Amino acid sequence: ERERMNRVTKRTWIMGLFLLVLLGGMMFFLWEYVTQAGEWVTFPGSPHVYNNANIGCGTVTDRSGNVLLDITEERTYSSDAATRQSTLHWLGDRKGYISASAVSHYAGKMAGFDLVSGVYDSSGEGGEMTLTLSARVQNAALDAMAGRKGTVGVYNYKTGEVLCALTTPTYDPDNVPDIASDTSGQYDGVYLNRFLQSTYVPGSIFKVVTTAAALDCVPDILDKTFTCYGAYEYGTEKVTCEKAHGTVTLKTALASSCNCAFAQIAELVGKKNMVKYVEQFGVTDSLSFDGVTTAEGNYDISNTAPVSFAWSCIGQHTDLINPARYMTFMGAIAGGGVGAEPYLVSEVRSGEEMTYEAKTKTTGRIMSQDVADQVRAYMRNNVQSVYGDWNFNGMNVCAKSGTSQLGGGQKSNAMFAGFVEDEQYPLAFIVVVENGGYGSATCVPVLSKVLAACKSVLDGE
């Protein structure tokens, strides 16, 4: 009898243990469901949410409510051909060759999944996403680039809203060219979002970094002068300018973009400080927003000779910058040493529900107010004394141009970066025209058209 009771007791314990395991499994599943169900429903392979790795439901509009992409039935782009081209690298194409990662990042928010009712819209049409981009500004930039390769970026350095982030070359997704058979080079790199994924030799726009470093760490820099004879020698090697600039100050060296003066300024700053300030300013860091991460830049002066270090402070050597990140650096200077981080998606609605709303995030302080104010004054002087205020439709523009040497017989890239010093138009920008030649001559006409369009949009015209 005792043996039989022991067997019953043993079986009871086994059954109890089994029930505990079952209960534990059910609790684990319930926990996973509560915390992970949204991800299960909106996983990248979900045909209800994605199409060829791009967003596959809902409607995407620009900041003014213009429909850029409608996927309530099939993938329908804007009725305007220019808009289809200018926004392609943010919306993606039908075959997924161009990945619209920032928009697709919010696909789950568009579907509007919740734990009780599942997807809000059982029709599968999805919600509505509003971008910070302006189709009007994008199209102005596309027109101004006139078929040349590069990127144009403009954002509000107080809020972080990106008004313009054009990549060229591009194409019309409703009239796709035969890219595979093209031998002209017209579509080289067409699948690349240059604003996010490219890095460029900065050329003289990098002198803004060196200027800020010198202002912060060289005590008497404002009292110093530098003499340019057209070349500054390092034994058998040298840094050269296109002409002899004579005696210049830090301010006039920046305005005339004097390489020889900046070689001398580099010696005063020193290698250790340059590395420190490049890191502090974040100009070569990657930047993350809306689920995308930009390419990293480069500033490497390890084991460099003095002449190579000088060129690194001029924006050559092995220097590389990403356009989105450098635009953000310009925004921080404009904001007195603190700017806003950029973002592209303003809000997402699913039915009556607001499922996502962007919030402004700051860069944190990257330089002192005094240094930022001094750099801003110098960049304002560049426009007043060199580039010309008349180019910018009455806007107080502060900027620096760059002509970045590429070597190998290639024509230089044209670069232009800066910001608008205006409470009504708090815009920072970068323009890159690949193989465009001289920075200001090539980029100022582009920027002029783009800023005029920005002004009209912000004025509500």
Short mmCIF file of C-alpha atoms in Angstrom, two decimals:
data_model
loop_
_atom_site.label_atom_id
_atom_site.label_comp_id
_atom_site.label_asym_id
_atom_site.label_seq_id
_atom_site.Cartn_x
_atom_site.Cartn_y
_atom_site.Cartn_z
CA GLU A 1 0.00 0.00 0.00
CA ARG A 2 2.80 2.36 0.93
CA GLU A 3 4.53 1.65 -2.42
CA ARG A 4 1.29 2.46 -4.29
CA MET A 5 0.93 5.74 -2.39
CA ASN A 6 4.54 6.65 -3.22
CA ARG A 7 3.85 6.06 -6.91
CA VAL A 8 0.74 8.28 -6.75
CA THR A 9 2.66 10.98 -4.91
CA LYS A 10 5.49 10.81 -7.46
CA ARG A 11 3.07 11.07 -10.37
CA THR A 12 1.31 13.98 -8.68
CA TRP A 13 4.63 15.83 -8.39
CA ILE A 14 5.45 15.10 -12.01
CA MET A 15 2.03 16.34 -13.12
CA GLY A 16 2.44 19.44 -10.94
CA LEU A 17 5.85 20.10 -12.43
CA PHE A 18 4.44 19.63 -15.92
CA LEU A 19 1.65 22.12 -15.17
CA LEU A 20 4.19 24.61 -13.80
CA VAL A 21 6.28 24.31 -16.98
CA LEU A 22 3.13 24.74 -19.09
CA LEU A 23 2.05 27.76 -17.06
CA GLY A 24 5.54 29.21 -17.28
CA GLY A 25 5.55 28.72 -21.04
CA MET A 26 2.17 30.42 -21.36
CA MET A 27 3.35 33.34 -19.20
CA PHE A 28 6.52 33.64 -21.30
CA PHE A 29 4.48 33.64 -24.51
CA LEU A 30 2.12 36.25 -23.08
CA TRP A 31 5.08 38.41 -22.09
CA GLU A 32 6.64 38.01 -25.56
CA TYR A 33 3.30 38.88 -27.15
CA VAL A 34 2.88 42.04 -25.07
CA THR A 35 6.43 43.24 -25.69
CA GLN A 36 7.20 41.87 -29.18
CA ALA A 37 3.92 41.49 -31.07
CA GLY A 38 4.34 44.80 -32.86
CA GLU A 39 7.69 43.66 -34.20
CA TRP A 40 6.31 40.26 -35.23
CA VAL A 41 3.55 41.90 -37.27
CA THR A 42 5.85 44.50 -38.86
CA PHE A 43 8.93 42.38 -39.48
CA PRO A 44 10.81 43.39 -42.68
CA GLY A 45 9.40 40.47 -44.68
CA SER A 46 5.77 41.23 -43.87
CA PRO A 47 3.82 41.65 -47.15
CA HIS A 48 1.19 43.72 -45.30
CA VAL A 49 3.71 46.39 -44.33
CA TYR A 50 6.62 46.24 -46.79
CA ASN A 51 7.17 46.00 -50.53
CA ASN A 52 10.67 45.02 -51.71
CA ALA A 53 12.11 46.18 -48.34
CA ASN A 54 10.42 49.58 -48.73
CA ILE A 55 7.23 50.75 -47.06
CA GLY A 56 4.23 48.95 -48.53
CA CYS A 57 1.16 50.66 -47.11
CA GLY A 58 -0.24 54.12 -46.46
CA THR A 59 0.32 57.61 -47.86
CA VAL A 60 3.40 59.83 -47.61
CA THR A 61 3.09 63.61 -47.95
CA ASP A 62 5.52 66.52 -47.83
CA ARG A 63 5.36 69.28 -45.21
CA SER A 64 2.68 71.14 -47.22
CA GLY A 65 0.42 68.11 -47.64
CA ASN A 66 1.43 67.30 -51.22
CA VAL A 67 1.10 63.54 -51.80
CA LEU A 68 4.50 62.08 -52.61
CA LEU A 69 3.58 58.39 -52.43
CA ASP A 70 0.24 56.61 -52.18
CA ILE A 71 0.30 52.87 -51.46
CA THR A 72 -3.36 52.40 -50.50
CA GLU A 73 -3.77 50.16 -53.55
CA GLU A 74 -0.56 50.08 -55.57
CA ARG A 75 2.64 52.12 -55.40
CA THR A 76 1.64 55.48 -56.89
CA TYR A 77 4.05 58.40 -56.85
CA SER A 78 3.38 62.13 -57.23
CA SER A 79 1.64 63.28 -60.41
CA ASP A 80 4.54 65.72 -60.94
CA ALA A 81 7.57 64.25 -62.74
CA ALA A 82 10.08 66.61 -61.06
CA THR A 83 8.75 65.69 -57.60
CA ARG A 84 9.00 61.98 -58.40
CA GLN A 85 12.68 62.45 -59.27
CA SER A 86 13.60 64.83 -56.44
CA THR A 87 12.11 62.66 -53.68
CA LEU A 88 13.01 59.19 -55.05
CA HIS A 89 15.93 58.59 -52.66
CA TRP A 90 13.62 59.07 -49.67
CA LEU A 91 10.61 57.11 -50.97
CA GLY A 92 12.40 54.22 -52.70
CA ASP A 93 11.65 52.63 -56.06
CA ARG A 94 9.31 49.79 -56.92
CA LYS A 95 12.02 47.13 -57.15
CA GLY A 96 13.83 48.04 -53.95
CA TYR A 97 17.08 49.07 -55.67
CA ILE A 98 16.85 52.33 -53.72
CA SER A 99 16.21 51.65 -50.06
CA ALA A 100 14.02 54.25 -48.34
CA SER A 101 15.12 53.27 -44.85
CA ALA A 102 14.02 56.43 -43.03
CA VAL A 103 10.44 56.16 -44.28
CA SER A 104 10.33 52.36 -43.89
CA HIS A 105 11.51 52.72 -40.29
CA TYR A 106 7.97 53.85 -39.41
CA ALA A 107 6.12 51.19 -41.43
CA GLY A 108 4.79 49.66 -38.22
CA LYS A 109 3.45 53.04 -37.12
CA MET A 110 1.72 53.36 -40.50
CA ALA A 111 0.10 49.93 -40.08
CA GLY A 112 -0.99 51.02 -36.61
CA PHE A 113 -0.79 47.72 -34.79
CA ASP A 114 -2.05 47.45 -31.22
CA LEU A 115 -2.46 44.47 -28.89
CA VAL A 116 -6.25 44.50 -28.66
CA SER A 117 -7.48 45.22 -32.18
CA GLY A 118 -4.40 44.27 -34.21
CA VAL A 119 -4.01 46.56 -37.22
CA TYR A 120 -6.24 49.64 -36.89
CA ASP A 121 -7.18 49.64 -40.57
CA SER A 122 -8.27 46.14 -41.53
CA SER A 123 -8.35 47.22 -45.20
CA GLY A 124 -4.55 47.27 -45.17
CA GLU A 125 -4.45 50.75 -46.70
CA GLY A 126 -2.32 52.04 -43.82
CA GLY A 127 -1.94 55.47 -42.29
CA GLU A 128 -0.46 58.80 -43.34
CA MET A 129 3.13 59.94 -42.89
CA THR A 130 4.13 63.60 -43.09
CA LEU A 131 7.71 64.42 -44.01
CA THR A 132 9.56 67.62 -43.17
CA LEU A 133 10.74 67.82 -46.79
CA SER A 134 9.24 70.39 -49.14
CA ALA A 135 8.57 69.15 -52.68
CA ARG A 136 8.90 72.75 -53.84
CA VAL A 137 12.38 73.08 -52.37
CA GLN A 138 13.43 69.63 -53.56
CA ASN A 139 12.38 70.56 -57.09
CA ALA A 140 14.22 73.89 -56.92
CA ALA A 141 17.36 72.01 -55.91
CA LEU A 142 16.88 69.46 -58.71
CA ASP A 143 16.52 72.24 -61.25
CA ALA A 144 19.54 74.12 -59.89
CA MET A 145 21.78 71.04 -60.00
CA ALA A 146 21.02 70.82 -63.73
CA GLY A 147 21.94 67.17 -64.15
CA ARG A 148 25.18 67.32 -62.16
CA LYS A 149 25.95 64.75 -59.48
CA GLY A 150 25.98 65.66 -55.80
CA THR A 151 23.70 66.62 -52.94
CA VAL A 152 21.94 69.66 -51.47
CA GLY A 153 20.89 69.67 -47.83
CA VAL A 154 19.00 72.35 -45.87
CA TYR A 155 17.54 72.02 -42.39
CA ASN A 156 16.10 74.15 -39.61
CA TYR A 157 18.87 74.31 -37.00
CA LYS A 158 16.39 75.22 -34.25
CA THR A 159 13.85 72.43 -34.80
CA GLY A 160 15.81 69.84 -36.81
CA GLU A 161 13.33 69.69 -39.72
CA VAL A 162 15.02 68.79 -43.02
CA LEU A 163 13.47 70.93 -45.77
CA CYS A 164 15.76 69.70 -48.53
CA ALA A 165 17.93 66.62 -48.94
CA LEU A 166 18.38 66.09 -52.67
CA THR A 167 20.55 63.39 -54.19
CA THR A 168 21.59 63.43 -57.83
CA PRO A 169 21.68 61.61 -60.18
CA THR A 170 18.13 60.39 -59.88
CA TYR A 171 15.39 59.15 -62.19
CA ASP A 172 11.63 59.03 -62.61
CA PRO A 173 10.23 55.82 -61.05
CA ASP A 174 7.33 56.06 -63.52
CA ASN A 175 9.74 56.19 -66.45
CA VAL A 176 12.73 54.08 -65.41
CA PRO A 177 15.74 54.39 -67.75
CA ASP A 178 17.83 51.42 -68.86
CA ILE A 179 20.48 51.99 -66.20
CA ALA A 180 22.18 48.62 -66.69
CA SER A 181 22.94 49.41 -70.34
CA ASP A 182 24.01 53.02 -69.80
CA THR A 183 27.61 53.70 -70.85
CA SER A 184 27.59 57.50 -70.48
CA GLY A 185 28.17 57.49 -66.73
CA GLN A 186 25.04 59.61 -66.27
CA TYR A 187 23.61 57.18 -63.72
CA ASP A 188 26.81 56.21 -61.89
CA GLY A 189 25.96 55.83 -58.21
CA VAL A 190 22.26 56.48 -58.83
CA TYR A 191 21.13 54.02 -56.15
CA LEU A 192 23.17 55.83 -53.49
CA ASN A 193 21.63 58.42 -51.17
CA ARG A 194 24.56 60.83 -51.27
CA PHE A 195 23.25 62.98 -48.42
CA LEU A 196 23.34 59.98 -46.07
CA GLN A 197 25.77 57.45 -47.49
CA SER A 198 28.54 59.42 -49.21
CA THR A 199 31.70 60.99 -47.86
CA TYR A 200 33.62 63.76 -49.59
CA VAL A 201 37.00 65.43 -49.33
CA PRO A 202 35.85 68.70 -47.74
CA GLY A 203 38.44 71.09 -49.12
CA SER A 204 38.35 74.57 -47.65
CA ILE A 205 34.98 74.25 -45.91
CA PHE A 206 37.05 72.33 -43.33
CA LYS A 207 38.91 75.56 -42.54
CA VAL A 208 35.90 76.44 -40.38
CA VAL A 209 36.90 73.55 -38.09
CA THR A 210 40.50 74.79 -37.91
CA THR A 211 39.31 78.36 -37.31
CA ALA A 212 37.10 77.30 -34.39
CA ALA A 213 39.95 75.24 -32.93
CA ALA A 214 42.38 78.17 -33.18
CA LEU A 215 39.92 80.57 -31.59
CA ASP A 216 39.50 78.22 -28.64
CA CYS A 217 43.08 77.14 -27.96
CA VAL A 218 45.46 79.84 -29.27
CA PRO A 219 45.22 82.66 -26.68
CA ASP A 220 46.40 85.59 -28.84
CA ILE A 221 45.15 84.35 -32.21
CA LEU A 222 43.17 87.56 -32.86
CA ASP A 223 46.36 89.62 -32.62
CA LYS A 224 48.46 87.45 -34.90
CA THR A 225 49.14 87.99 -38.58
CA PHE A 226 50.36 85.54 -41.20
CA THR A 227 52.29 86.21 -44.39
CA CYS A 228 51.52 84.40 -47.63
CA TYR A 229 54.04 84.45 -50.50
CA GLY A 230 52.04 81.91 -52.49
CA ALA A 231 53.84 78.94 -50.92
CA TYR A 232 54.77 77.78 -47.43
CA GLU A 233 57.70 75.40 -47.44
CA TYR A 234 58.47 72.29 -45.41
CA GLY A 235 61.93 71.35 -46.65
CA THR A 236 61.43 69.98 -50.15
CA GLU A 237 57.62 69.99 -49.81
CA LYS A 238 55.19 72.88 -49.54
CA VAL A 239 51.65 74.12 -49.13
CA THR A 240 50.59 76.37 -52.00
CA CYS A 241 48.03 79.08 -52.74
CA GLU A 242 46.81 80.24 -56.14
CA LYS A 243 48.34 83.63 -55.42
CA ALA A 244 50.31 85.49 -52.75
CA HIS A 245 47.82 86.91 -50.25
CA GLY A 246 50.35 89.04 -48.37
CA THR A 247 49.73 89.71 -44.69
CA VAL A 248 46.44 88.35 -43.35
CA THR A 249 44.68 87.84 -40.03
CA LEU A 250 42.66 84.77 -39.08
CA LYS A 251 39.53 86.56 -40.28
CA THR A 252 40.94 87.60 -43.66
CA ALA A 253 42.71 84.26 -44.08
CA LEU A 254 39.33 82.54 -43.87
CA ALA A 255 37.74 85.04 -46.27
CA SER A 256 40.52 84.67 -48.86
CA SER A 257 40.85 80.92 -48.10
CA CYS A 258 44.61 81.30 -47.77
CA ASN A 259 46.23 77.86 -47.55
CA CYS A 260 49.62 79.26 -46.50
CA ALA A 261 48.09 81.15 -43.57
CA PHE A 262 46.17 78.05 -42.46
CA ALA A 263 49.38 76.00 -42.60
CA GLN A 264 50.84 78.46 -40.09
CA ILE A 265 47.65 78.44 -38.02
CA ALA A 266 47.82 74.62 -37.96
CA GLU A 267 51.27 74.83 -36.33
CA LEU A 268 49.83 77.02 -33.56
CA VAL A 269 46.92 74.66 -32.94
CA GLY A 270 49.02 71.48 -33.04
CA LYS A 271 48.16 67.88 -33.85
CA LYS A 272 46.85 66.90 -30.43
CA ASN A 273 44.43 69.83 -30.33
CA MET A 274 43.20 69.26 -33.87
CA VAL A 275 42.30 65.66 -33.04
CA LYS A 276 40.61 66.85 -29.87
CA TYR A 277 38.49 69.49 -31.63
CA VAL A 278 37.51 67.27 -34.56
CA GLU A 279 36.17 64.79 -31.99
CA GLN A 280 34.55 67.52 -29.90
CA PHE A 281 32.79 69.06 -32.90
CA GLY A 282 31.69 65.61 -34.12
CA VAL A 283 32.40 66.45 -37.77
CA THR A 284 33.56 62.93 -38.66
CA ASP A 285 31.09 61.01 -36.49
CA SER A 286 28.19 59.13 -38.01
CA LEU A 287 24.76 60.62 -37.38
CA SER A 288 21.59 58.64 -36.65
CA PHE A 289 18.01 59.77 -37.16
CA ASP A 290 14.74 58.14 -38.25
CA GLY A 291 16.31 54.70 -38.10
CA VAL A 292 19.15 55.52 -40.51
CA THR A 293 22.83 56.08 -39.79
CA THR A 294 25.04 58.21 -42.02
CA ALA A 295 28.49 57.31 -43.24
CA GLU A 296 31.40 58.21 -40.97
CA GLY A 297 33.92 60.82 -42.01
CA ASN A 298 37.68 60.64 -41.52
CA TYR A 299 40.40 62.70 -39.89
CA ASP A 300 43.59 60.68 -39.51
CA ILE A 301 46.89 62.45 -38.85
CA SER A 302 48.69 59.59 -37.16
CA ASN A 303 52.34 59.45 -38.28
CA THR A 304 51.88 62.38 -40.68
CA ALA A 305 54.66 64.71 -41.72
CA PRO A 306 54.23 68.45 -40.97
CA VAL A 307 53.18 69.23 -44.55
CA SER A 308 50.50 66.50 -44.47
CA PHE A 309 49.21 67.81 -41.14
CA ALA A 310 48.99 71.30 -42.66
CA TRP A 311 46.98 69.95 -45.59
CA SER A 312 44.68 68.10 -43.16
CA CYS A 313 43.82 71.43 -41.51
CA ILE A 314 43.03 72.84 -44.96
CA GLY A 315 40.57 70.00 -45.67
CA GLN A 316 42.75 67.81 -47.88
CA HIS A 317 45.15 64.95 -46.92
CA THR A 318 42.81 62.02 -46.06
CA ASP A 319 39.98 64.19 -44.68
CA LEU A 320 36.42 63.07 -45.41
CA ILE A 321 33.06 64.47 -44.30
CA ASN A 322 29.48 63.27 -44.66
CA PRO A 323 27.08 65.98 -45.94
CA ALA A 324 24.33 65.41 -43.35
CA ARG A 325 26.80 65.50 -40.47
CA TYR A 326 28.64 68.60 -41.72
CA MET A 327 25.33 70.41 -42.25
CA THR A 328 24.54 69.64 -38.60
CA PHE A 329 27.91 71.09 -37.57
CA MET A 330 26.98 74.28 -39.41
CA GLY A 331 23.68 74.31 -37.51
CA ALA A 332 25.49 74.07 -34.17
CA ILE A 333 27.65 77.11 -35.02
CA ALA A 334 24.52 79.02 -36.03
CA GLY A 335 22.89 78.07 -32.73
CA GLY A 336 25.72 79.53 -30.67
CA GLY A 337 27.49 76.20 -30.15
CA VAL A 338 24.34 74.06 -29.80
CA GLY A 339 22.16 72.98 -32.71
CA ALA A 340 19.32 70.58 -33.41
CA GLU A 341 19.84 67.12 -34.80
CA PRO A 342 18.08 66.67 -38.16
CA TYR A 343 15.00 64.57 -38.76
CA LEU A 344 12.91 63.75 -41.84
CA VAL A 345 9.63 62.27 -40.55
CA SER A 346 7.41 64.80 -38.81
CA GLU A 347 4.46 62.63 -37.80
CA VAL A 348 2.58 59.43 -38.57
CA ARG A 349 -1.16 58.90 -38.21
CA SER A 350 -3.12 55.68 -38.43
CA GLY A 351 -6.82 56.36 -38.58
CA GLU A 352 -7.56 58.91 -35.87
CA GLU A 353 -4.54 57.85 -33.87
CA MET A 354 -1.23 59.81 -33.82
CA THR A 355 1.22 56.90 -33.75
CA TYR A 356 4.40 58.96 -34.02
CA GLU A 357 5.35 62.61 -33.58
CA ALA A 358 8.90 63.92 -33.94
CA LYS A 359 10.59 65.81 -31.12
CA THR A 360 13.55 68.14 -31.38
CA LYS A 361 16.83 66.73 -30.10
CA THR A 362 19.88 68.90 -29.57
CA THR A 363 23.47 68.17 -30.48
CA GLY A 364 24.59 69.24 -27.03
CA ARG A 365 27.19 71.98 -26.69
CA ILE A 366 30.09 71.39 -29.07
CA MET A 367 31.80 74.78 -28.63
CA SER A 368 31.50 77.83 -26.44
CA GLN A 369 29.10 80.65 -27.26
CA ASP A 370 32.04 83.04 -27.71
CA VAL A 371 33.82 80.80 -30.21
CA ALA A 372 30.59 80.15 -32.14
CA ASP A 373 29.83 83.88 -32.26
CA GLN A 374 33.32 84.65 -33.57
CA VAL A 375 33.16 81.94 -36.24
CA ARG A 376 29.69 83.15 -37.24
CA ALA A 377 31.00 86.72 -37.63
CA TYR A 378 33.87 85.49 -39.80
CA MET A 379 31.55 83.42 -42.01
CA ARG A 380 29.22 86.41 -42.36
CA ASN A 381 32.22 88.48 -43.46
CA ASN A 382 33.00 85.84 -46.10
CA VAL A 383 29.64 86.47 -47.75
CA GLN A 384 29.76 90.24 -47.40
CA SER A 385 33.31 90.60 -48.70
CA VAL A 386 33.68 87.67 -51.13
CA TYR A 387 30.54 85.73 -52.16
CA GLY A 388 28.11 88.67 -52.26
CA ASP A 389 24.95 89.35 -50.25
CA TRP A 390 23.07 90.08 -53.49
CA ASN A 391 23.02 86.34 -54.24
CA PHE A 392 20.78 85.47 -51.34
CA ASN A 393 17.47 87.29 -51.66
CA GLY A 394 17.97 89.55 -48.64
CA MET A 395 18.88 86.68 -46.29
CA ASN A 396 21.85 87.10 -43.92
CA VAL A 397 23.95 84.18 -45.08
CA CYS A 398 27.17 83.03 -43.36
CA ALA A 399 29.22 80.56 -45.37
CA LYS A 400 32.49 79.03 -46.51
CA SER A 401 33.29 77.63 -49.92
CA GLY A 402 35.57 74.73 -50.76
CA THR A 403 37.28 73.42 -53.87
CA SER A 404 38.34 69.92 -52.93
CA GLN A 405 41.23 68.48 -54.91
CA LEU A 406 40.69 64.86 -55.91
CA GLY A 407 43.89 63.96 -57.75
CA GLY A 408 44.16 61.58 -60.67
CA GLY A 409 43.38 64.32 -63.15
CA GLN A 410 39.82 64.67 -61.87
CA LYS A 411 38.09 68.03 -61.78
CA SER A 412 37.67 69.26 -58.20
CA ASN A 413 34.45 68.87 -56.24
CA ALA A 414 32.70 72.15 -55.47
CA MET A 415 31.58 72.55 -51.83
CA PHE A 416 29.64 75.25 -49.99
CA ALA A 417 28.44 75.12 -46.38
CA GLY A 418 26.95 77.57 -43.91
CA PHE A 419 23.72 78.93 -42.47
CA VAL A 420 21.28 81.83 -42.46
CA GLU A 421 21.55 84.25 -39.54
CA ASP A 422 17.86 85.08 -39.26
CA GLU A 423 15.21 84.29 -36.63
CA GLN A 424 12.59 83.85 -39.33
CA TYR A 425 14.75 81.56 -41.50
CA PRO A 426 17.01 79.51 -39.20
CA LEU A 427 18.48 77.34 -41.95
CA ALA A 428 21.83 75.54 -42.19
CA PHE A 429 22.94 74.08 -45.50
CA ILE A 430 25.50 72.18 -47.52
CA VAL A 431 25.91 71.99 -51.30
CA VAL A 432 28.16 69.44 -53.02
CA VAL A 433 28.61 69.40 -56.78
CA GLU A 434 30.85 66.53 -57.82
CA ASN A 435 33.57 67.57 -60.29
CA GLY A 436 32.01 71.03 -60.20
CA GLY A 437 35.23 73.04 -60.00
CA TYR A 438 35.39 76.18 -57.88
CA GLY A 439 33.19 76.05 -54.80
CA SER A 440 31.59 79.47 -54.71
CA ALA A 441 31.24 79.94 -58.49
CA THR A 442 29.45 76.60 -58.84
CA CYS A 443 27.52 76.30 -55.58
CA VAL A 444 26.30 79.85 -54.91
CA PRO A 445 23.85 79.86 -57.85
CA VAL A 446 22.49 76.49 -56.65
CA LEU A 447 22.09 77.68 -53.08
CA SER A 448 20.54 80.96 -54.17
CA LYS A 449 17.64 79.15 -55.86
CA VAL A 450 17.21 76.69 -53.01
CA LEU A 451 17.16 79.32 -50.26
CA ALA A 452 14.68 81.43 -52.24
CA ALA A 453 12.37 78.40 -52.37
CA CYS A 454 12.88 77.78 -48.63
CA LYS A 455 12.00 81.37 -47.88
CA SER A 456 8.77 81.14 -49.87
CA VAL A 457 7.78 77.91 -48.12
CA LEU A 458 8.50 79.29 -44.64
CA ASP A 459 6.61 82.49 -45.52
CA GLY A 460 3.64 80.33 -46.46
CA GLU A 461 3.52 81.54 -50.05
#
